[in-house]
PDB file of C-alpha atoms in Angstrom:
ATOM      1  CA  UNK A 109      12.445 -14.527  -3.836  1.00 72.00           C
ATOM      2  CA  UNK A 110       9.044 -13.277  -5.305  1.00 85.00           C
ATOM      3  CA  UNK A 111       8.273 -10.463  -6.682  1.00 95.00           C
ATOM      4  CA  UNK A 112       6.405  -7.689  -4.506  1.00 97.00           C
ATOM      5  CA  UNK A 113       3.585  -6.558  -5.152  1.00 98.00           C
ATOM      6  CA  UNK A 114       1.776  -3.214  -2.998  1.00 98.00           C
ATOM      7  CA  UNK A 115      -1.786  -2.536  -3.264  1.00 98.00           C
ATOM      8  CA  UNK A 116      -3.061   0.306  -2.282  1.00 98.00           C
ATOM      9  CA  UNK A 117      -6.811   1.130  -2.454  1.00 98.00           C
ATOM     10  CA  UNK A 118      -8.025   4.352  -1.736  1.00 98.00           C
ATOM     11  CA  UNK A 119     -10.814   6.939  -1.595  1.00 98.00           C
ATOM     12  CA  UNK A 120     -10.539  10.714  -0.936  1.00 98.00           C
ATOM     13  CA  UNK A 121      -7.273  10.800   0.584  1.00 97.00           C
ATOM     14  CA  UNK A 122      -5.619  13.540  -1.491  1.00 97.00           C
ATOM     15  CA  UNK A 123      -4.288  14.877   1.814  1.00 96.00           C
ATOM     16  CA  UNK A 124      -2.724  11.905   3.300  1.00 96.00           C
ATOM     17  CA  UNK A 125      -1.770   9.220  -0.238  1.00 97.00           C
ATOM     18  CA  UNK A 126       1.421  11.445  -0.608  1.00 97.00           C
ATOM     19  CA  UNK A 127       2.902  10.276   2.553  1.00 96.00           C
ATOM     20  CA  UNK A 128       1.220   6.862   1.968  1.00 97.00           C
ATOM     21  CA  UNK A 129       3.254   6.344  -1.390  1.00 98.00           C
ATOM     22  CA  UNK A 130       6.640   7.937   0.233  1.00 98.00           C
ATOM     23  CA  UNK A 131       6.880   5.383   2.977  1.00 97.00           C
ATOM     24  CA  UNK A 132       6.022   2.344   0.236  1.00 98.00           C
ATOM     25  CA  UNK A 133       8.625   4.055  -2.142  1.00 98.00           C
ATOM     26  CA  UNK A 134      10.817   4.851   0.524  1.00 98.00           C
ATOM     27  CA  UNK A 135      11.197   0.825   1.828  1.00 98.00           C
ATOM     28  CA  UNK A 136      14.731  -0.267   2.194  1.00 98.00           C
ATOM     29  CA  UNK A 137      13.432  -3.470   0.345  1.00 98.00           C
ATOM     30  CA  UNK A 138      11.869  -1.362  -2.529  1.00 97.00           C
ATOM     31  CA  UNK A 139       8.668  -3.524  -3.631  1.00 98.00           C
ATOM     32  CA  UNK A 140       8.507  -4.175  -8.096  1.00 98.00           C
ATOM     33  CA  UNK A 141       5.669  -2.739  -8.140  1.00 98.00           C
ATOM     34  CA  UNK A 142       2.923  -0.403  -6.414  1.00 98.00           C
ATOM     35  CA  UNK A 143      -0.646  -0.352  -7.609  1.00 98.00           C
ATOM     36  CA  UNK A 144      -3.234   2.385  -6.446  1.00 98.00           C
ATOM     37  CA  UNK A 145      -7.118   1.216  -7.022  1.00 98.00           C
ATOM     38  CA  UNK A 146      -8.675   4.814  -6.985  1.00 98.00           C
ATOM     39  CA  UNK A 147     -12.080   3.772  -5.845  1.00 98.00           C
ATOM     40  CA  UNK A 148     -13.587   7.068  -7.700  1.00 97.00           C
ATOM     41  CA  UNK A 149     -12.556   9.923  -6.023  1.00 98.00           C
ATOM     42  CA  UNK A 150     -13.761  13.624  -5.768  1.00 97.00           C
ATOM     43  CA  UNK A 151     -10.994  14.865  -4.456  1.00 98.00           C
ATOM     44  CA  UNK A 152      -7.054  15.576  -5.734  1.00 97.00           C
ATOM     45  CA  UNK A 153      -6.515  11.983  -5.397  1.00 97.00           C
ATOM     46  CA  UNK A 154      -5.850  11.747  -9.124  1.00 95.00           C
ATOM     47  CA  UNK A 155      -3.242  14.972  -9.382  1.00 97.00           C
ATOM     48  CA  UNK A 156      -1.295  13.406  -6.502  1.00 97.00           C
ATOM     49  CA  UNK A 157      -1.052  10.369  -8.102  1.00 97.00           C
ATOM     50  CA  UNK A 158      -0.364  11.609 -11.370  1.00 97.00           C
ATOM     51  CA  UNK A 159       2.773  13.215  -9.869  1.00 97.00           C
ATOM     52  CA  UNK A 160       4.245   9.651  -9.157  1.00 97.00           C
ATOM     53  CA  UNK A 161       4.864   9.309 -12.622  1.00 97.00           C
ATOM     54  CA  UNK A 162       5.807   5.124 -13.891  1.00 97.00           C
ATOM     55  CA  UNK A 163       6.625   4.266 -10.596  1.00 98.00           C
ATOM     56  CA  UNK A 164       3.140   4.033  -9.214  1.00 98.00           C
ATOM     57  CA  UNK A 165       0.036   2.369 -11.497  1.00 98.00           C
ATOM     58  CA  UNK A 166      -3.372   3.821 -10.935  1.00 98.00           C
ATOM     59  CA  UNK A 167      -6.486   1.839 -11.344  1.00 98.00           C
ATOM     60  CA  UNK A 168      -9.515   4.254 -11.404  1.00 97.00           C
ATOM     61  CA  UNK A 169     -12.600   2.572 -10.580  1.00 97.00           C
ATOM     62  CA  UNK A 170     -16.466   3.212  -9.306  1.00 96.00           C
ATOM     63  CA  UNK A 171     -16.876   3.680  -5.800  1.00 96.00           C
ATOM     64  CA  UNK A 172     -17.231  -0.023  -4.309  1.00 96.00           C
ATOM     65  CA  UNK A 173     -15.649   0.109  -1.091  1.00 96.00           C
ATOM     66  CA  UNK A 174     -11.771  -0.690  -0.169  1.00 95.00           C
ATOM     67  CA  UNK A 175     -12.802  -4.857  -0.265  1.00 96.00           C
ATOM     68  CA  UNK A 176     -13.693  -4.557  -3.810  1.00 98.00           C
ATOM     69  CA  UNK A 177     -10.510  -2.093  -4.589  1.00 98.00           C
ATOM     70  CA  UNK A 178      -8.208  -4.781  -2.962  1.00 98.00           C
ATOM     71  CA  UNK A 179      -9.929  -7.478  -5.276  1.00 98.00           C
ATOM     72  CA  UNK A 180      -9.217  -5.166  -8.570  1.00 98.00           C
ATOM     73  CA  UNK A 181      -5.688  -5.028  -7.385  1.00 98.00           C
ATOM     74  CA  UNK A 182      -4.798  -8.110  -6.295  1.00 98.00           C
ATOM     75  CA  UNK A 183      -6.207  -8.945  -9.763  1.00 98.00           C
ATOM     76  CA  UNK A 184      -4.117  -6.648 -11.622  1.00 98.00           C
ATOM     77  CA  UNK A 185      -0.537  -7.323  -9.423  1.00 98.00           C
ATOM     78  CA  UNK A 186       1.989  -9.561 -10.914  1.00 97.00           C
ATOM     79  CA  UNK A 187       4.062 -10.455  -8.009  1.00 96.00           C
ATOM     80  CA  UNK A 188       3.943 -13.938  -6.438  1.00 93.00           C
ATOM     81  CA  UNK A 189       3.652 -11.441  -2.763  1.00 94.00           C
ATOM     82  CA  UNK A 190       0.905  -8.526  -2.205  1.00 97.00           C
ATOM     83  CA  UNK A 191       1.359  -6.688   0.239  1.00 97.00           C
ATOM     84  CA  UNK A 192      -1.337  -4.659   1.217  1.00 97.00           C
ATOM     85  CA  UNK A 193      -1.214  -0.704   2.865  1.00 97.00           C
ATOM     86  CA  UNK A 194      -4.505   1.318   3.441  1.00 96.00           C
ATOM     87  CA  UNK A 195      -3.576   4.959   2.292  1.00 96.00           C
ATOM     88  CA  UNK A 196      -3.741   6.371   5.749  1.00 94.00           C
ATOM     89  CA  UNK A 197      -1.076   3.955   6.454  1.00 95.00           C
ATOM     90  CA  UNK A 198       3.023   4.596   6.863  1.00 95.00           C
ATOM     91  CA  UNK A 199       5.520   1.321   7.074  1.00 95.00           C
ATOM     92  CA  UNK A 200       8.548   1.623   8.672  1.00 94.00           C
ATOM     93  CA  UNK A 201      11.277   1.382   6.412  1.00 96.00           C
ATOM     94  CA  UNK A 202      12.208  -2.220   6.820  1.00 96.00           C
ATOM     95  CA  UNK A 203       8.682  -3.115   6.117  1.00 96.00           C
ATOM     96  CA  UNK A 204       9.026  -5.193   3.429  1.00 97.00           C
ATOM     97  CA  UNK A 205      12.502  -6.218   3.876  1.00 96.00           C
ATOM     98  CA  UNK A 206      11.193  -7.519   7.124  1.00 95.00           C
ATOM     99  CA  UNK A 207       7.844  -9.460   5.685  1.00 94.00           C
ATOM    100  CA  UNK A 208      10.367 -10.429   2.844  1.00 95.00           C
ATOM    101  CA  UNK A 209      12.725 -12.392   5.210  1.00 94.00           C
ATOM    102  CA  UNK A 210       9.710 -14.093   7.211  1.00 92.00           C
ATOM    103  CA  UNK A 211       8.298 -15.562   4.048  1.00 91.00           C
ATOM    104  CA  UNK A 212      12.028 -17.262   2.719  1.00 93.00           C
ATOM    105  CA  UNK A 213      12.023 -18.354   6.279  1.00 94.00           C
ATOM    106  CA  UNK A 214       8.854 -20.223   6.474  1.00 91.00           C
ATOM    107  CA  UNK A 215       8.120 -21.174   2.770  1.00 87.00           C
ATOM    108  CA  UNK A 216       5.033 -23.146   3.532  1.00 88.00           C
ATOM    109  CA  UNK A 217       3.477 -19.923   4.560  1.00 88.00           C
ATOM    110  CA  UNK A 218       0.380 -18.371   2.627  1.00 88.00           C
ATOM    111  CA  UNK A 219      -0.152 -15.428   4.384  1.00 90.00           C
ATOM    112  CA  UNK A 220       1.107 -13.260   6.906  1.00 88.00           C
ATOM    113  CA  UNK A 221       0.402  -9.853   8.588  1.00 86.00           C
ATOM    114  CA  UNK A 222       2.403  -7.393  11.440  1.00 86.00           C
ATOM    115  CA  UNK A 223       1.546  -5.650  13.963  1.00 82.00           C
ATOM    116  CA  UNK A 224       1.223  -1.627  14.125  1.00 82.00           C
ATOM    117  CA  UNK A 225       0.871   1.441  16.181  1.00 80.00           C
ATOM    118  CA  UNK A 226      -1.631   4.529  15.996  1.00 80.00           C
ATOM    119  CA  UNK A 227      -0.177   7.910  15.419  1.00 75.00           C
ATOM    120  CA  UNK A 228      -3.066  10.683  16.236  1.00 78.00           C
ATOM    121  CA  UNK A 229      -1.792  13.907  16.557  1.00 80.00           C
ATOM    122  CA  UNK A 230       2.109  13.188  16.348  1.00 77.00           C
ATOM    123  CA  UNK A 231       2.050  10.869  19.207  1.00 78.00           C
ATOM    124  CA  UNK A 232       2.424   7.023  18.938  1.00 74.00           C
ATOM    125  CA  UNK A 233      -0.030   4.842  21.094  1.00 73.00           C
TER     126      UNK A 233
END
């Protein structure tokens, strides 16, 4: 199978990226590699980042919106699969390993996406 690629983009998030990055790293199908497009934030952003060490690349950027951060990481990813996560975002641990299976199932296919469900306030809607 391909490689995996994660993109990330994000802007001011210092207070939610942690979790972000812990349910990407945390996959039971772990992805080769996760990029972060920093789309120039004022925030902690960086210092949370920075405490990922190798296993998380950072892309800093000027503030262009989370279209244009996608674009700069889709650009810099080397896997033959991106997989994208906004970084407000939490997978379930079989994330990947799930999206993983559907593509060696249906080779043909180009894209695909899942579905999801809202947590506000600790409940699920």
């Amino acid at each position: 199978m391909a490689e995996i690629s994660v993109v990330v983009p994000t802007y001011n998030r210092a207070d939610l990226l942690k979790a972000t990055l812990d349910s990407i790293l945390g996959q039971t199908r772990m992805p080769d590699e996760v990029i972060v497009v920093d789309d120039g934030s004022t925030d902690d952003s960086v210092d949370v980042l920075a405490g990922y060490g190798a296993a998380v690349t950072c892309i800093r950027s000027t503030n262009g919106g989370p279209l244009v951060s996608r674009n700069i990481g889709v650009r810099a990813a080397r896997g033959g699969l991106v997989a994208f996560c906004d970084s407000d975002d939490l997978w379930h641990p079989e994330f990947l390993a799930t999206m993983e299976q559907a593509f060696q199932a249906a080779p043909g296919v180009a894209a695909a996406y899942a579905n999801f469900n809202i947590l506000h306030e600790g409940q699920l809607s």
